[in-house]
mmCIF file of C-alpha atoms and ligand atoms in Angstrom:
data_model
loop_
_atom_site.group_PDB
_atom_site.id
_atom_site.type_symbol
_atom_site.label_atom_id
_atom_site.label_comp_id
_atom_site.label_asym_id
_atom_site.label_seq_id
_atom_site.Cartn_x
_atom_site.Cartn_y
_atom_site.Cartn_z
ATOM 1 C CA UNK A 1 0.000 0.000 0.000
ATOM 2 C CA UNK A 2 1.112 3.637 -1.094
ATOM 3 C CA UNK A 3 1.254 5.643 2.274
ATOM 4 C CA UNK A 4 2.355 9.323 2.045
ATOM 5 C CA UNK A 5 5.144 9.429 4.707
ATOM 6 C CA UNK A 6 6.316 12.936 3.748
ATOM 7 C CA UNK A 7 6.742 15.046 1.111
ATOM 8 C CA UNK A 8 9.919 17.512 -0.376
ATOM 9 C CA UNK A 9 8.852 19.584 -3.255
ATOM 10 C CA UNK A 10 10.646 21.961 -4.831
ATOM 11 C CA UNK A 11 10.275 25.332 -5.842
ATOM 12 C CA UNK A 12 6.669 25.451 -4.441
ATOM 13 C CA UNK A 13 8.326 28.191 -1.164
ATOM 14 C CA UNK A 14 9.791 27.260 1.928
ATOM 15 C CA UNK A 15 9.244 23.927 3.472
ATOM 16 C CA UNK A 16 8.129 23.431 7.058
ATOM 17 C CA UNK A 17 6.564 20.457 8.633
ATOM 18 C CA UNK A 18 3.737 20.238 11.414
ATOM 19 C CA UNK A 19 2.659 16.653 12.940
ATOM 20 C CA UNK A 20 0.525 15.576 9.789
ATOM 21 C CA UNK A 21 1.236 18.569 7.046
ATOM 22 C CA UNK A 22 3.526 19.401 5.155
ATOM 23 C CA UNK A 23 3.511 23.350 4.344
ATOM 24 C CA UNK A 24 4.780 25.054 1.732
ATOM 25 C CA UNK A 25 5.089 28.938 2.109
ATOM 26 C CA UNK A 26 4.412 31.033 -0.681
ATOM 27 C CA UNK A 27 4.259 34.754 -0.693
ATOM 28 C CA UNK A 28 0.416 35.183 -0.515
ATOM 29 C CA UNK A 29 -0.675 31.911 0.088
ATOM 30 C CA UNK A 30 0.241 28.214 1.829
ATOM 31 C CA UNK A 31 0.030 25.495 0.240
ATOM 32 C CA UNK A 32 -1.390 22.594 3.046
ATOM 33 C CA UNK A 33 0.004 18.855 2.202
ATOM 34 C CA UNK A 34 -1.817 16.554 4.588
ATOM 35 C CA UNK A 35 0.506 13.461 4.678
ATOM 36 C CA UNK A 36 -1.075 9.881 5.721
ATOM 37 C CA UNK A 37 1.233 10.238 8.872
ATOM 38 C CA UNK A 38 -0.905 9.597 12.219
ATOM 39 C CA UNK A 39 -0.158 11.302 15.781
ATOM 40 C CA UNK A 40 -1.604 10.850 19.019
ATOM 41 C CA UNK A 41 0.483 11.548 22.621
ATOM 42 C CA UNK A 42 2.162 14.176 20.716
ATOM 43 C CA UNK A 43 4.055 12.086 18.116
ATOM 44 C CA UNK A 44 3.780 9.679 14.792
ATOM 45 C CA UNK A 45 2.324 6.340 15.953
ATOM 46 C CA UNK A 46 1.271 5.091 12.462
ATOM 47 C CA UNK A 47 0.667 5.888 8.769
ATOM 48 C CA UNK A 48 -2.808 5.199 7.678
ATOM 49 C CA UNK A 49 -3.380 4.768 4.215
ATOM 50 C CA UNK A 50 -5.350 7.382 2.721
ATOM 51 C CA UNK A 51 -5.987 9.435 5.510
ATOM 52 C CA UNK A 52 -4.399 12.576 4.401
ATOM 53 C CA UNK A 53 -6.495 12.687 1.300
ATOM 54 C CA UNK A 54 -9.693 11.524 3.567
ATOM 55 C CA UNK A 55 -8.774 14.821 5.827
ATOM 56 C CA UNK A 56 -8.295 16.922 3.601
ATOM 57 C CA UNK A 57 -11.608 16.207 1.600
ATOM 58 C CA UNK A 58 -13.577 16.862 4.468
ATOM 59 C CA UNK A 59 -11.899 19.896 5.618
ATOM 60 C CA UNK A 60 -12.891 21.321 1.797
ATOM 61 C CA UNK A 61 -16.560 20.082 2.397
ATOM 62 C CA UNK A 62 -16.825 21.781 5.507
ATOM 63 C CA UNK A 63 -14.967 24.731 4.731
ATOM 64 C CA UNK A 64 -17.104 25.110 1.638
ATOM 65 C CA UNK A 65 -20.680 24.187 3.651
ATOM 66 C CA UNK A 66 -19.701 27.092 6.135
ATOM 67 C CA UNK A 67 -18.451 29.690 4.407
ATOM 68 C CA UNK A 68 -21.737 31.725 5.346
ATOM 69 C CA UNK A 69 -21.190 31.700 8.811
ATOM 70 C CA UNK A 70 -17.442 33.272 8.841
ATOM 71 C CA UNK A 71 -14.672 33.650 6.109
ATOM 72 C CA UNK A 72 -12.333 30.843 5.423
ATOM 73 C CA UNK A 73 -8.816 30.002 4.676
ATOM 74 C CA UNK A 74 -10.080 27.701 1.434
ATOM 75 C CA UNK A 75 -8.719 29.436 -2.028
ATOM 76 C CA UNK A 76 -8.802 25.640 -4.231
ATOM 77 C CA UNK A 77 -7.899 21.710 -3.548
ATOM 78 C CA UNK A 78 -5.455 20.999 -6.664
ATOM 79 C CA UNK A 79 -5.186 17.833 -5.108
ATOM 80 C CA UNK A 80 -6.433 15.250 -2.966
ATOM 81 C CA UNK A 81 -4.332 15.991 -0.717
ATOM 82 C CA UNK A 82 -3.808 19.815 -0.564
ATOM 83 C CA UNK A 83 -5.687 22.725 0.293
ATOM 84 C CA UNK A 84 -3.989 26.340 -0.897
ATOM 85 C CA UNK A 85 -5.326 28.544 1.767
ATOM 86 C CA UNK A 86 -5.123 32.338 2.358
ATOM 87 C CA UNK A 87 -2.053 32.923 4.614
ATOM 88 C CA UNK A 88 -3.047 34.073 8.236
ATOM 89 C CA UNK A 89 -1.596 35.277 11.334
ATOM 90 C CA UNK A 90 -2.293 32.840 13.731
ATOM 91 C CA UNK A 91 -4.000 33.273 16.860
ATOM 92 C CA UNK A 92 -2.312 31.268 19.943
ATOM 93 C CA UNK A 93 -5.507 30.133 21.322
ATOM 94 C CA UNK A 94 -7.356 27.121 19.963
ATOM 95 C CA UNK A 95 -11.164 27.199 20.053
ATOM 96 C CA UNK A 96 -12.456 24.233 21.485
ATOM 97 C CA UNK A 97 -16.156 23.615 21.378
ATOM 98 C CA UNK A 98 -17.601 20.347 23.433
ATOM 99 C CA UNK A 99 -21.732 19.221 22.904
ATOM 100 C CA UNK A 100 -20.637 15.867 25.406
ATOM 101 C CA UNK A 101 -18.935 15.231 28.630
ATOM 102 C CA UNK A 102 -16.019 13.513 27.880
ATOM 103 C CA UNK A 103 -12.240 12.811 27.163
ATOM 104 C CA UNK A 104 -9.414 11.052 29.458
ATOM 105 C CA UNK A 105 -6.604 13.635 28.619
ATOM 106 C CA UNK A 106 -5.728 16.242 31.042
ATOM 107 C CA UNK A 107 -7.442 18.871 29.450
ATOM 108 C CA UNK A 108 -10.993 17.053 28.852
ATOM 109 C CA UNK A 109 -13.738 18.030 30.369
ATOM 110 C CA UNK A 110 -14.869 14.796 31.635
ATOM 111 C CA UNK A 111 -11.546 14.337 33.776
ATOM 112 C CA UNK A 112 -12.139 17.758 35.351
ATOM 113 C CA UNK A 113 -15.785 17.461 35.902
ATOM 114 C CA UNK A 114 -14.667 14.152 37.976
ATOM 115 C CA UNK A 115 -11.920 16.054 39.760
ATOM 116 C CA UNK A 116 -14.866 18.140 41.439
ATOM 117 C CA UNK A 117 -14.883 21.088 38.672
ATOM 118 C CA UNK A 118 -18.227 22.576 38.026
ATOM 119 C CA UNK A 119 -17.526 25.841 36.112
ATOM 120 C CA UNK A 120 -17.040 25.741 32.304
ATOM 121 C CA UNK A 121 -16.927 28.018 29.647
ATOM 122 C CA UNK A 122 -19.933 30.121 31.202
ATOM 123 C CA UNK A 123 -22.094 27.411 32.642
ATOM 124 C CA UNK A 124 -21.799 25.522 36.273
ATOM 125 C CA UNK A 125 -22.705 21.510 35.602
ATOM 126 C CA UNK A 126 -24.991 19.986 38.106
ATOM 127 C CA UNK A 127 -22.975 17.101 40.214
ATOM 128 C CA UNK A 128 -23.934 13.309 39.386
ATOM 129 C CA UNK A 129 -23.705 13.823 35.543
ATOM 130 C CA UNK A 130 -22.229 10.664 33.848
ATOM 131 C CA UNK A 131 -19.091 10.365 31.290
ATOM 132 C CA UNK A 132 -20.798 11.110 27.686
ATOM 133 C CA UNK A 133 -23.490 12.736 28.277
ATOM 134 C CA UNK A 134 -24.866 15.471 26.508
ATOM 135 C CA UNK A 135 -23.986 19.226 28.237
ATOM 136 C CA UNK A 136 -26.930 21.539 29.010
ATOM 137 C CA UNK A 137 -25.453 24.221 25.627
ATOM 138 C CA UNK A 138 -22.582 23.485 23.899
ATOM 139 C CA UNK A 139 -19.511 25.377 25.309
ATOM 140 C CA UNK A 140 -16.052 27.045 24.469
ATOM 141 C CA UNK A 141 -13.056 25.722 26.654
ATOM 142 C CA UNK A 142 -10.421 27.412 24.772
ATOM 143 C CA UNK A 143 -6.806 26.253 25.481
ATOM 144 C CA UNK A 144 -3.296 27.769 24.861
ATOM 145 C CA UNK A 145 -1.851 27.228 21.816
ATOM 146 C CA UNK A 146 1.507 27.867 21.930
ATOM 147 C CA UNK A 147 3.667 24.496 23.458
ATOM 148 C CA UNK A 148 1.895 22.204 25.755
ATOM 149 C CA UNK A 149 -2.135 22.648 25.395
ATOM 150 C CA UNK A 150 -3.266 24.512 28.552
ATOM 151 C CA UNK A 151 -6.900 25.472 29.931
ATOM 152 C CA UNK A 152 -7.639 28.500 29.578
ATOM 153 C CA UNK A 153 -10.882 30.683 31.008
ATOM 154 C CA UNK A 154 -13.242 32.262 28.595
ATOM 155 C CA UNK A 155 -11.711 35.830 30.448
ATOM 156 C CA UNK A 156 -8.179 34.986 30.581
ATOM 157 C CA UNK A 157 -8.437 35.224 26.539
ATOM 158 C CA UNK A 158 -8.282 38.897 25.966
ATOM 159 C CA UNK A 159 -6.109 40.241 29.297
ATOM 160 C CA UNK A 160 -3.310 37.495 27.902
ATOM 161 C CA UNK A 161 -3.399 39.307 24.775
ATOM 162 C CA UNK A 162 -4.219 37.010 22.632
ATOM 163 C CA UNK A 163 -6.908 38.715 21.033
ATOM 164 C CA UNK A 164 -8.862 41.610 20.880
ATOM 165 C CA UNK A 165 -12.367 41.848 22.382
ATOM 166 C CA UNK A 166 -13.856 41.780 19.640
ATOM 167 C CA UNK A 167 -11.955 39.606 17.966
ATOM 168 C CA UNK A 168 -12.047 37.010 20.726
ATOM 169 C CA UNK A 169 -15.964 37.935 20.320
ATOM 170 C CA UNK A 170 -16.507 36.933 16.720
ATOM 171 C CA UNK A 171 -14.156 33.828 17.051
ATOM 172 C CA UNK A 172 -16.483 32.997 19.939
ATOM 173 C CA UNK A 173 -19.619 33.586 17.611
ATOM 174 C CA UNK A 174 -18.469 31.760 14.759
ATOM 175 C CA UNK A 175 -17.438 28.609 16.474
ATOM 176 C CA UNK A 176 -20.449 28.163 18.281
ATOM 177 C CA UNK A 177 -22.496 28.614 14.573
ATOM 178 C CA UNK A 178 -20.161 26.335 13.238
ATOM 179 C CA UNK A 179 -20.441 23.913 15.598
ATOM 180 C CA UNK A 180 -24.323 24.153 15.794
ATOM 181 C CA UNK A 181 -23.974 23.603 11.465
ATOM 182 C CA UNK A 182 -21.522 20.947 12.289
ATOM 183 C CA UNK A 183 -23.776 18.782 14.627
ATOM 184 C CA UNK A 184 -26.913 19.631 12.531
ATOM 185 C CA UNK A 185 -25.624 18.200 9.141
ATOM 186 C CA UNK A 186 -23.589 15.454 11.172
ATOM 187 C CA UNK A 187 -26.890 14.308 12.713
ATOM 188 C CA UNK A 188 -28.917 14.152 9.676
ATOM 189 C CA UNK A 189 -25.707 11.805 8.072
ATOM 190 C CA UNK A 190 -26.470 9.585 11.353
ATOM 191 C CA UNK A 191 -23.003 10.995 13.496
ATOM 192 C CA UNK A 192 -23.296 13.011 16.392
ATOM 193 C CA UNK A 193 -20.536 16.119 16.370
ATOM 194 C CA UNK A 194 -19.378 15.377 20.298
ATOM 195 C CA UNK A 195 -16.589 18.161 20.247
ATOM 196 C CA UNK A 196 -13.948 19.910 18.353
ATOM 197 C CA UNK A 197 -11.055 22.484 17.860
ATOM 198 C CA UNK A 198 -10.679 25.490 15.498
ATOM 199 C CA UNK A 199 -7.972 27.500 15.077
ATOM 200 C CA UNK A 200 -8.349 31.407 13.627
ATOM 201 C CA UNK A 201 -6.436 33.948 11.598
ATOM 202 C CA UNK A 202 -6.222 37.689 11.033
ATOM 203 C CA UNK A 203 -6.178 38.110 7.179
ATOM 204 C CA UNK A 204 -6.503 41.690 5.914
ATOM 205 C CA UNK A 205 -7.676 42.646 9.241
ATOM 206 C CA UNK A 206 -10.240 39.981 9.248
ATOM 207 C CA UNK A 207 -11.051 36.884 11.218
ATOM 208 C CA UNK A 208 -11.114 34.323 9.246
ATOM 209 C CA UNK A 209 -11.368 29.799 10.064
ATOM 210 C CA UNK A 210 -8.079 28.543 9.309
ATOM 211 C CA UNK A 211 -6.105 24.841 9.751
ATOM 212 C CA UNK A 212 -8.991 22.134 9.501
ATOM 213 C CA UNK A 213 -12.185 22.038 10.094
ATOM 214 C CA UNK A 214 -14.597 19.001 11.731
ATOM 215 C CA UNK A 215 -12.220 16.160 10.278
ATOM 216 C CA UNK A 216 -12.038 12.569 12.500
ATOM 217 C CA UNK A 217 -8.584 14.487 13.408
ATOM 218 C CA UNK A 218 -9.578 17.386 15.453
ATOM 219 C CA UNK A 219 -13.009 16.056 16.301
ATOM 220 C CA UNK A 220 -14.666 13.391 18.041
ATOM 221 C CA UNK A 221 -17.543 11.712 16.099
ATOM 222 C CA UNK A 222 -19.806 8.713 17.090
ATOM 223 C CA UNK A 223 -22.471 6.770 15.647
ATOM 224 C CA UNK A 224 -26.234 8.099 16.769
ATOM 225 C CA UNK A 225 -28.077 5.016 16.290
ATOM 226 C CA UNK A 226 -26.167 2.503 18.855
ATOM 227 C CA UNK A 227 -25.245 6.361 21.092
ATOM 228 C CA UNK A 228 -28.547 5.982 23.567
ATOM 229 C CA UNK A 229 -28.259 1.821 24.029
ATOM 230 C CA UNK A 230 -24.753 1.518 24.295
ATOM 231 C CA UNK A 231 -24.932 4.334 27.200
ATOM 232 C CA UNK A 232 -27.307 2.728 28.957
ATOM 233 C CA UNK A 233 -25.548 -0.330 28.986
ATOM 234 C CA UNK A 234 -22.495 1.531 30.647
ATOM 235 C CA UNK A 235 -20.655 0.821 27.040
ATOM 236 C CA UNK A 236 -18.389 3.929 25.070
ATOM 237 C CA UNK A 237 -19.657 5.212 22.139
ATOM 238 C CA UNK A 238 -18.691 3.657 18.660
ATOM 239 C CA UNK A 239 -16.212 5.979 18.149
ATOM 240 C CA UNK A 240 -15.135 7.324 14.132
ATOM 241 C CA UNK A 241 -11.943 9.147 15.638
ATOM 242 C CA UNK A 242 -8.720 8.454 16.626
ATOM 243 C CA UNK A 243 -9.144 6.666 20.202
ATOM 244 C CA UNK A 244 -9.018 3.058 19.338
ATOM 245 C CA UNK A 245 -5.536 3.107 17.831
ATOM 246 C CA UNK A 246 -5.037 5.494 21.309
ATOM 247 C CA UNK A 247 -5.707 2.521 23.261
ATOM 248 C CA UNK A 248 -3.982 0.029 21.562
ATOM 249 C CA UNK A 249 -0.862 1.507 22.308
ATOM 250 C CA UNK A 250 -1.503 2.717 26.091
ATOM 251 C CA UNK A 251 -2.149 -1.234 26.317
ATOM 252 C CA UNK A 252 0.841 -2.375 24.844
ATOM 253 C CA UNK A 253 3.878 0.249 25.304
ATOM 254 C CA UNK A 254 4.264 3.262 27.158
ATOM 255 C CA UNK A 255 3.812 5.789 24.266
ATOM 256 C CA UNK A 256 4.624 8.865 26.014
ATOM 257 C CA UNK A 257 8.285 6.817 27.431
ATOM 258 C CA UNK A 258 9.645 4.335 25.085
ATOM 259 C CA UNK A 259 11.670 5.586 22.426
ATOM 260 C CA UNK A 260 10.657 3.206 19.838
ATOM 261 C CA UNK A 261 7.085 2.110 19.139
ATOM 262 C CA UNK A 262 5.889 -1.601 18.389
ATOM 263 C CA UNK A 263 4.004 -1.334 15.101
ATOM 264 C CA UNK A 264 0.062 -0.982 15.104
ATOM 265 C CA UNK A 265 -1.454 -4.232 13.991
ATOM 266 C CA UNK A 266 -1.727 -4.279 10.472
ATOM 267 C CA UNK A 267 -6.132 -5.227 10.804
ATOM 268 C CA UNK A 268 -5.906 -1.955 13.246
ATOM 269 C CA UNK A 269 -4.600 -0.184 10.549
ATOM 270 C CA UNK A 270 -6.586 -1.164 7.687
ATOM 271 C CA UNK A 271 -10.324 -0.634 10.036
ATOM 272 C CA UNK A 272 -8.858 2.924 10.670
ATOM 273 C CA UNK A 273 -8.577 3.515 7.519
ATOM 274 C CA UNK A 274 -11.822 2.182 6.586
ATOM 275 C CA UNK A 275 -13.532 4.137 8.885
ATOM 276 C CA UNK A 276 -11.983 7.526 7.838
ATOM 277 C CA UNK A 277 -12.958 6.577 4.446
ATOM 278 C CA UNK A 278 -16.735 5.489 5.414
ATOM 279 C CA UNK A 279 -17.018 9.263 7.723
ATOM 280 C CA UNK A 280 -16.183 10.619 4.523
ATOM 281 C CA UNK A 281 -18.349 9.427 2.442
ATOM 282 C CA UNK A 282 -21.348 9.095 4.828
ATOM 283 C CA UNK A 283 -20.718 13.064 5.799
ATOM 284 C CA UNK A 284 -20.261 14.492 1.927
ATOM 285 C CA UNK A 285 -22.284 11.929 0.441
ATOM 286 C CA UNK A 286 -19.249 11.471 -2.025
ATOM 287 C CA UNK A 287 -17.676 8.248 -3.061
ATOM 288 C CA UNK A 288 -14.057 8.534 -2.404
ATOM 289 C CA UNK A 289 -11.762 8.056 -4.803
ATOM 290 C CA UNK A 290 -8.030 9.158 -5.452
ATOM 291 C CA UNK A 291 -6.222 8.576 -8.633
ATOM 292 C CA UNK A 292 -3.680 5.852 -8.175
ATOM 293 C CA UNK A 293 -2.763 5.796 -12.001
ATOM 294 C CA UNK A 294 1.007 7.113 -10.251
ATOM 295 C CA UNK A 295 2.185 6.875 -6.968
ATOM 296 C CA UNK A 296 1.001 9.845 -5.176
ATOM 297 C CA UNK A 297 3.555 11.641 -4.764
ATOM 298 C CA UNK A 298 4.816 11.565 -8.819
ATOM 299 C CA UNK A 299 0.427 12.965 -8.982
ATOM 300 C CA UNK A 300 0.921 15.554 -6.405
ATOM 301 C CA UNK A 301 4.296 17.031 -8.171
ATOM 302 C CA UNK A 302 2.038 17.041 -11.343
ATOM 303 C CA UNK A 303 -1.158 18.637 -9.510
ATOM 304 C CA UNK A 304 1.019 21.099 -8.063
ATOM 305 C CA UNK A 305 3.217 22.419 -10.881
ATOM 306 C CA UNK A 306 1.154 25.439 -11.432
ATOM 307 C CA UNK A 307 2.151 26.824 -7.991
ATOM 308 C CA UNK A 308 6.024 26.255 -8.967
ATOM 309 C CA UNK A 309 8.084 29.796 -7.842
HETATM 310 N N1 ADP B 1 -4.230 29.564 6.790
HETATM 311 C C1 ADP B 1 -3.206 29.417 7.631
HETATM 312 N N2 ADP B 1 -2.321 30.426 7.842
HETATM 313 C C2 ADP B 1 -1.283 30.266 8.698
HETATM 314 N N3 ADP B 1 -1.029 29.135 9.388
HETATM 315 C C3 ADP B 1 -1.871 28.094 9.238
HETATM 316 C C4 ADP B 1 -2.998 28.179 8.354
HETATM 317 N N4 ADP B 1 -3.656 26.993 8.406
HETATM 318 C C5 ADP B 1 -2.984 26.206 9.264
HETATM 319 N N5 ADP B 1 -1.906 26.855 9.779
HETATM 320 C C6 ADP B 1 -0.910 26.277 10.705
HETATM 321 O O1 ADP B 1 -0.226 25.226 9.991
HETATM 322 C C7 ADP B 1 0.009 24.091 10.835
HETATM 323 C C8 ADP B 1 -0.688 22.845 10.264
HETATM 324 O O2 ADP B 1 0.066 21.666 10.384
HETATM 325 P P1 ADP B 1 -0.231 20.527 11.466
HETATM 326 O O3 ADP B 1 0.420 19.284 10.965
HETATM 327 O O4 ADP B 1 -1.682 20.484 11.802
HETATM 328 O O5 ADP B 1 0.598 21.128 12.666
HETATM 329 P P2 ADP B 1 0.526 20.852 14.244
HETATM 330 O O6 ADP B 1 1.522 19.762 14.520
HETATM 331 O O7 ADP B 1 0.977 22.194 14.782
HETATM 332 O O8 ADP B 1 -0.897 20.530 14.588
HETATM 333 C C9 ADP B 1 -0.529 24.468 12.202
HETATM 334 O O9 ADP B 1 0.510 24.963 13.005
HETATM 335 C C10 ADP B 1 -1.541 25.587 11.904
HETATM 336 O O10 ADP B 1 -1.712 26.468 12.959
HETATM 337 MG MG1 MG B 2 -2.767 20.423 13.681
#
């Protein structure tokens, strides 16, 4: 199987490299690569084949179905795997929105809800509410975004100056209308939109949605038709997102210690990336399909001549 480890074009502008993109800096623009690569506890555990492509699809869908509700980075997908977005100033605070009660990491809601925390993001939770179930409103936690994520209160936003008022104000606005578009289109594709991160830019003096938006990446989604029985029976979710791989390897090394992983299980792999693949298509209503006349990275150098400096 073809995975896209990395790519090193050149002459398309400076290269850097986050977790799962590649970027490409050009003077008005970026040009996004998302890469098959696959992190969790802050590193690579695995490639999944065609996940970059899968990501990057569904970041254009949503980007496109939004557009209404607040200006995007999206300027064309020449590629399966590449978005060429405006270039942004980023803010260093990343908006998270959560519709559920849940999470194990530090930061999750559902770990400081059962630490005896009742205030969040505007509203104080009643005690003897249960892991995954639904919050009163959907709310902002926002966290740092600079090094280690960080909680960070709704006030703490503006006197750290990390934004404006008002431009912490409309980032608040838009993500909670995207997130109400992005549970109301998820539902009717039979997936409930349990939380999720965005990240905003100033462009021309503008806020505008930047990075990715509502992929099985930055979001959690799970399947509404088992959601009410398997809750009842004390059960998680069916989960389209990144936690079972997450598990795997909490069972079977210490990923945040050992300096080498063991590889995932090849079946692991392969369900992952069926799943990505079945969100996509159940959420755009698209059959996917990439064109594997050439290996992918031969078809990305041809996709992305036009952009050559
Ligand atoms: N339109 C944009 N303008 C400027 N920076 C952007 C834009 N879109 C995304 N970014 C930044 O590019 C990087 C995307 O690569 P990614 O692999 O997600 O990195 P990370 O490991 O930081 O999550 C992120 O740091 C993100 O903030
Ligand atoms: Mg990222």
């Amino acid at each position: 199987m073809n995975v896209i480890k990395e790519t090193n074009f050149e002459g398309l502008g400076k290269r850097t490299q986050g977790k799962v993109r590649d970027i490409y800096e050009q003077p008005a623009q970026l040009l996004l690569v998302t890469t098959d690569r696959h992190s969790s506890f802050d590193r690579i555990i695995a490639h999944i084949p065609h996940k970059g492509a899968v990501l990057n699809l569904i970041s254009a869908f949503w980007f496109e179905l939004t557009k209404d509700i607040v200006p995007n980075q999206l300027i064309e997908v020449p590629d399966s795997n590449v978005i060429v977005a405006k270039r942004a100033q980023p803010f260093l605070v990343e908006v998270v929105v959560r519709g559920y009660l849940t999470g194990v990491t530090d930061t999750s809601i559902w770990t400081n809800y059962q630490k005896g925390k009742r205030d969040f993001g505007g509203i104080t939770l009643p005690d003897g509410m249960t892991k995954n179930m639904p919050l009163p409103r959907a709310i902002i936690t926002p966290t740092t975004k600079a090094g280690h994520d960080e909680n960070l209160d709704l006030s703490e936003v503006v006197p750290r100056g990390l934004a404006t008022a008002e431009q912490w104000a409309e980032m608040q606005r838009a993500a909670l209308a995207l997130f109400a578009r992005g549970q109301e289109h998820a539902s009717s594709k039979g997936f409930i939109l349990v939380d999720t991160k965005y990240e905003f830019g100033l462009h021309d003096g503008k806020v505008i949605l930047i990075d990715e938006v509502h992929t099985p990446d930055n979001s959690r989604y799970w399947l509404k038709s088992s959601f009410e029985e398997r809750i009842a029976k004390g059960e998680e979710p069916m989960a389209f997102d990144k936690e079972f791989l997450r598990i795997w390897f909490k069972e079977n090394c210490d990923p945040y210690n050992d300096a080498t992983l063991p590889e995932a299980p090849e079946e692991m792999v392969t369900e992952l990336s069926r799943r990505y693949i079945e969100i996509y298509e159940t959420l755009t209503g698209a059959k996917f399909s990439v064109d594997e006349s050439m290996p992918p990275l031969e078809r990305m150098q041809k996709n992305l001549e036009k952009y050559m400096l």
